[in-house]
Amino acid sequence: MIEQILTASVFASMIRLATPYIFAGIGETFGQRSGVLNLGVDGIMLMGAFFSFYTVYATGSLVLGLLAALLIGLLLGLTTAFISVTLKAEQGISGIGMYLFGLGMSELLFQKLIGTPKSVSGFPRLYIPVLSDIQFLGIGEIFFNHNLLVYLAFFLVPVSAFVLNRTTFGLMIRAVGQNPEAADAMGINVARVRYMTVTLGGLFSGLAGASLSIALLNVFQQNLTSGLGFIAVALVYFGRWKPFGVLAGALLFSFVNALQLQVSAIGLDIPSEFAVMAPYVITIIALVFASKQTEKPTALTKPFERGE
Amino acid sequence: MNNRRIQHLQMQGIVKRFPGVLAVNHVDFDVRAGEIHALLGENGAGKSTLMKMLYGLYHPDEGRILIDGDEAKIRSPHDAIQQGIGMIHQHFMLVPSLTVAENIALGMKSSRGLVLDLDVVSKRVRRLSEQYNLKVNPDVPIWQLAVGEQQRVEILRALYKGAALLILDEPTAVLTPQEVDDLFRILRKMTEEGHALIFISHKLHEVLAISSRITVLRDGQRVDTIPTEQATKLKLAQMMVGRPVVLEYERHPCQPGDERLSLSGVSAISDRGDLGLKEVSLAVYGGEIVGVAGVSGNGQRELAQVIAGLRPVTGGTIHVGGLNVTGKPPAAMNVLGVSYIPEERMEDGVIKEFTVSENLVLQDHGRKPYTRGGIFLNFHVIAKTCKEAIRAYEIKTPGADTPVKSLSGGNIQKLVLARELSRRPKVLIAAQPTRGVDIGATEYIHRRLLEERSKGTAILLISEDLDEIMALSDRILVMYEGRIVGEVPGGKVDVRRLGAMMAGATLDSVEEKA
Ligand SMILES: Nc1ncnc2c1ncn2[C@@H]1O[C@H](COP(=O)(O)OP(=O)(O)OP(=O)(O)O)[C@@H](O)[C@H]1O
Ligand SMILES: [Mg+2]
């Protein structure tokens, strides 16, 4: 039975399904490392998913679809930054506002512009000569049989770790998230750094949405993400604010998702509710037991104001 | 890196208002290349506020700043740094989770463009710290450093950035006499190289030793600016306080009572993860002040924290009034009558966002008379107690409802002292009680400590200020590398001998040399 469940195709879908979690989680990591909690990720993802889907549906161009997701992600990221950095709004509440906006708006636009569920042909799997053909342990199928966005997501992880740990920009982000007063005194524009990270987070959330609607599922429907963006926020905590930690969490989640699909595919008699609940239960357990020694930004959710 | 020189910087007619306070009132101030201009004044006189305006952290309501005759617009620290102005802040501006090198690299251009060049920074920091004899390891995170070491990082950072004009807001408050000498050597060297320096300190002998001109502020106004040759301690003290000040105290002979606090073989792990406190044994009796002298980072902080119940012990026992309290939490220590004036008052002593009155009842809000039935706070009583404390301790604040973070440094210390002493402690642990406190208030705090001593309180005074230790202690313990390496009676002590012991020489070897 184990052999029936743990097939190469389960691992392949684990890799594939990790994509939206990675995009959204990494984007959120940047914001949180600089001290801004964006709970609106799911809303931005839905908008990204819709706009990319609609663009591909209307024009047939995947490139334009991707650009549409990036553009809406950028706009909503900027809006989030404006609300939490400039207006200094309570971040938890304003994030939920952004989520509800994205949820309602994407559905409304879907009803008005498309109406009934349709599908598009999204990013195709890339055939990589030699690598895709490796039969040994199913490596070709598991690792080298995916679409462009999957590779992009995985590529983003080391790049983000490098940016955070090894660049001047990353140093500013960490300083701003830990002690904005000190960063300010060193001539760093705290607001500008936070605008940049939150906007970057918006861009990545848009991409996360697109990865669902024009690469993995190739459909759009109401509440397509079903809370995936919130999981991404939890993954940042789970991953202790580190890109590779987020990656580990994303893989754990997508593995459970993949198992869930497989189990129902082979018709095992496990109530599907359990399978749906599993990822969330795992998150909570993982968060409880996760080490307390962390990189947690001490200024998280605290707007910065000079003592004037 | 900035090689521009500032020949003459002038601040003219500067005014700054905060809600309820006129913090700086039409002040003129200037500094020239090659000189050290000292700024003196009591806590809350407006020194830091004036300097923060120069550094772009605050914006003056009136007045202007001229650099070499041209009006300079300094809207942010970034502008100030661009103009060649650096500042070492009274409260450290370091990011605890980052390393020394990262803190120094923060906000600076990297030699590798977008990629950090921490190895280059580390190397340069090492060179600078050798050159100026400021021992700092560039690769450890700030949170592992003692306050004195953090101060060195701040100084190094300013040197690294090569500021033409450097503001030092109470840089010596956390340094030992030897370290102050070293700092002064650095400052003199900087003036010879053409830097302009502004130096703030509450220690008159330092100001007299290092500066060429002195400006005194009182209640936001400039009292006068005089050349240092014409100044004396008494004259300066009088200018600052507006009345004659006593610089020496009368003390009754010590009459030790019962044993109140005893430690035997106590060890503890420091933040760095090594054994910060090594089998320390000591006893403090009612009615005496035991001074603990030592260079910052030699276990004093751990010592204070284990007694206050803030740090777990790994060996040994602690007794308070004969009761074994080893491993008891801070609240239990409070109930037993142990009061603690912490070294890092901004972190451990107050809650910055809370108001003055909330901070005053922080520990006792659950007890009578501050509560009704243990649930509701009795605001009437709290307000009355606060008003009394503010008056008695001369805490300068617009009101009891002002958040503590907008008080000046010395006034925050008075607040902590007021709270801890109002609890009529049996044992008082005072860590650096007058660090950053002006002479008027220092005099006041010292007198309060001596009063507590006459009332029979057992006082453990942990201080890096040797003058303070010698002025107050009945016995002096010297700490070095986590151990108590010697005890000398208070009163007439040879400073050099004490200094040598603080640097690691044992009592015997010191006596042999003498
Ligand atoms: N951010 C702020 N908001 C409100 N009031 C403030 C603020 N900063 C300072 N003040 C007030 O302005 C006055 C001057 O404070 P300042 O910090 O300049 O004093 P200081 O001379 O540096 O004193 P100290 O020696 O204690 O450091 C004080 O009354 C203080 O309470
Ligand atoms: Mg000050």
PDB file of C-alpha atoms in Angstrom, chain A residues 33 162-189 192 293-298 302 304-308, chain B residues 16 18 55-60 75-78 81 87 89 92-98 101-103 105-110 113-118 143 154 157 161 352:
ATOM      1  CA  ARG A  33      11.846  40.954   7.947  1.00  0.00           C
ATOM      2  CA  PHE A 162      21.442  35.833  -0.661  1.00  0.00           C
ATOM      3  CA  VAL A 163      19.685  39.183  -0.897  1.00  0.00           C
ATOM      4  CA  LEU A 164      18.694  39.116   2.765  1.00  0.00           C
ATOM      5  CA  ASN A 165      22.019  37.949   4.145  1.00  0.00           C
ATOM      6  CA  ARG A 166      24.640  39.169   1.764  1.00  0.00           C
ATOM      7  CA  THR A 167      23.569  42.474   0.254  1.00  0.00           C
ATOM      8  CA  THR A 168      23.437  46.014   1.552  1.00  0.00           C
ATOM      9  CA  PHE A 169      19.719  46.068   0.830  1.00  0.00           C
ATOM     10  CA  GLY A 170      19.216  42.908   2.898  1.00  0.00           C
ATOM     11  CA  LEU A 171      21.167  44.409   5.775  1.00  0.00           C
ATOM     12  CA  MET A 172      18.914  47.468   5.679  1.00  0.00           C
ATOM     13  CA  ILE A 173      15.835  45.234   5.704  1.00  0.00           C
ATOM     14  CA  ARG A 174      17.045  43.326   8.744  1.00  0.00           C
ATOM     15  CA  ALA A 175      18.037  46.487  10.585  1.00  0.00           C
ATOM     16  CA  VAL A 176      14.728  48.176   9.872  1.00  0.00           C
ATOM     17  CA  GLY A 177      12.846  45.143  11.140  1.00  0.00           C
ATOM     18  CA  GLN A 178      14.891  44.833  14.313  1.00  0.00           C
ATOM     19  CA  ASN A 179      15.552  48.397  15.375  1.00  0.00           C
ATOM     20  CA  PRO A 180      14.065  51.065  13.124  1.00  0.00           C
ATOM     21  CA  GLU A 181      15.323  53.860  15.397  1.00  0.00           C
ATOM     22  CA  ALA A 182      18.914  52.745  14.931  1.00  0.00           C
ATOM     23  CA  ALA A 183      18.448  52.312  11.195  1.00  0.00           C
ATOM     24  CA  ASP A 184      16.946  55.788  11.007  1.00  0.00           C
ATOM     25  CA  ALA A 185      19.858  57.252  12.935  1.00  0.00           C
ATOM     26  CA  MET A 186      22.213  55.675  10.422  1.00  0.00           C
ATOM     27  CA  GLY A 187      20.550  57.619   7.649  1.00  0.00           C
ATOM     28  CA  ILE A 188      18.363  54.829   6.329  1.00  0.00           C
ATOM     29  CA  ASN A 189      14.954  55.799   5.088  1.00  0.00           C
ATOM     30  CA  ARG A 192      11.333  53.611   1.813  1.00  0.00           C
ATOM     31  CA  GLN A 293      15.365  31.079  19.248  1.00  0.00           C
ATOM     32  CA  THR A 294      14.556  32.999  16.118  1.00  0.00           C
ATOM     33  CA  GLU A 295      15.294  35.777  13.728  1.00  0.00           C
ATOM     34  CA  LYS A 296      11.900  37.209  14.502  1.00  0.00           C
ATOM     35  CA  PRO A 297      11.933  40.896  13.647  1.00  0.00           C
ATOM     36  CA  THR A 298      11.335  42.651  16.946  1.00  0.00           C
ATOM     37  CA  LYS A 302       5.060  48.247  14.775  1.00  0.00           C
ATOM     38  CA  PHE A 304       7.879  53.587  12.900  1.00  0.00           C
ATOM     39  CA  GLU A 305       7.698  57.153  14.074  1.00  0.00           C
ATOM     40  CA  ARG A 306      10.512  59.404  15.176  1.00  0.00           C
ATOM     41  CA  GLY A 307      10.053  60.471  18.765  1.00  0.00           C
ATOM     42  CA  GLU A 308       9.093  63.954  17.666  1.00  0.00           C
TER      43      GLU A 308
ATOM     44  CA  LYS B  16      12.046  73.458  19.836  1.00  0.00           C
ATOM     45  CA  PHE B  18       7.263  69.481  22.514  1.00  0.00           C
ATOM     46  CA  TYR B  55      21.704  65.524  13.412  1.00  0.00           C
ATOM     47  CA  GLY B  56      18.373  65.847  11.602  1.00  0.00           C
ATOM     48  CA  LEU B  57      16.362  63.669  13.987  1.00  0.00           C
ATOM     49  CA  TYR B  58      14.247  66.624  15.119  1.00  0.00           C
ATOM     50  CA  HIS B  59      13.389  69.754  13.203  1.00  0.00           C
ATOM     51  CA  PRO B  60      13.767  73.150  14.846  1.00  0.00           C
ATOM     52  CA  ARG B  75      16.043  67.222   7.295  1.00  0.00           C
ATOM     53  CA  SER B  76      17.156  63.736   8.274  1.00  0.00           C
ATOM     54  CA  PRO B  77      20.146  61.866   9.651  1.00  0.00           C
ATOM     55  CA  HIS B  78      20.920  61.008   6.055  1.00  0.00           C
ATOM     56  CA  ILE B  81      25.757  62.235   7.475  1.00  0.00           C
ATOM     57  CA  MET B  87      26.492  61.474  16.378  1.00  0.00           C
ATOM     58  CA  HIS B  89      23.718  58.780  20.936  1.00  0.00           C
ATOM     59  CA  PHE B  92      22.732  53.229  21.788  1.00  0.00           C
ATOM     60  CA  MET B  93      21.638  53.140  18.198  1.00  0.00           C
ATOM     61  CA  LEU B  94      22.732  49.606  17.447  1.00  0.00           C
ATOM     62  CA  VAL B  95      20.795  46.636  16.103  1.00  0.00           C
ATOM     63  CA  PRO B  96      21.181  43.890  18.733  1.00  0.00           C
ATOM     64  CA  SER B  97      20.812  40.910  16.403  1.00  0.00           C
ATOM     65  CA  LEU B  98      23.411  42.147  13.930  1.00  0.00           C
ATOM     66  CA  ALA B 101      30.629  44.755  11.382  1.00  0.00           C
ATOM     67  CA  GLU B 102      27.062  44.645  10.099  1.00  0.00           C
ATOM     68  CA  ASN B 103      26.109  47.545  12.328  1.00  0.00           C
ATOM     69  CA  ALA B 105      28.279  48.622   7.359  1.00  0.00           C
ATOM     70  CA  LEU B 106      24.646  49.607   7.808  1.00  0.00           C
ATOM     71  CA  GLY B 107      23.708  52.459   5.510  1.00  0.00           C
ATOM     72  CA  MET B 108      27.182  52.679   3.998  1.00  0.00           C
ATOM     73  CA  LYS B 109      28.250  52.060   0.427  1.00  0.00           C
ATOM     74  CA  SER B 110      29.876  48.712  -0.145  1.00  0.00           C
ATOM     75  CA  GLY B 113      28.282  47.538  -5.117  1.00  0.00           C
ATOM     76  CA  LEU B 114      25.090  45.862  -3.978  1.00  0.00           C
ATOM     77  CA  VAL B 115      26.841  42.965  -2.293  1.00  0.00           C
ATOM     78  CA  LEU B 116      28.008  43.374   1.293  1.00  0.00           C
ATOM     79  CA  ASP B 117      31.732  43.530   1.928  1.00  0.00           C
ATOM     80  CA  LEU B 118      31.710  42.509   5.579  1.00  0.00           C
ATOM     81  CA  TRP B 143      23.449  41.612  22.017  1.00  0.00           C
ATOM     82  CA  GLU B 154      29.460  53.422  18.526  1.00  0.00           C
ATOM     83  CA  ARG B 157      31.419  53.448  13.823  1.00  0.00           C
ATOM     84  CA  LYS B 161      32.484  56.972   8.817  1.00  0.00           C
ATOM     85  CA  LYS B 352       8.858  53.015  27.295  1.00  0.00           C
TER      86      LYS B 352
END
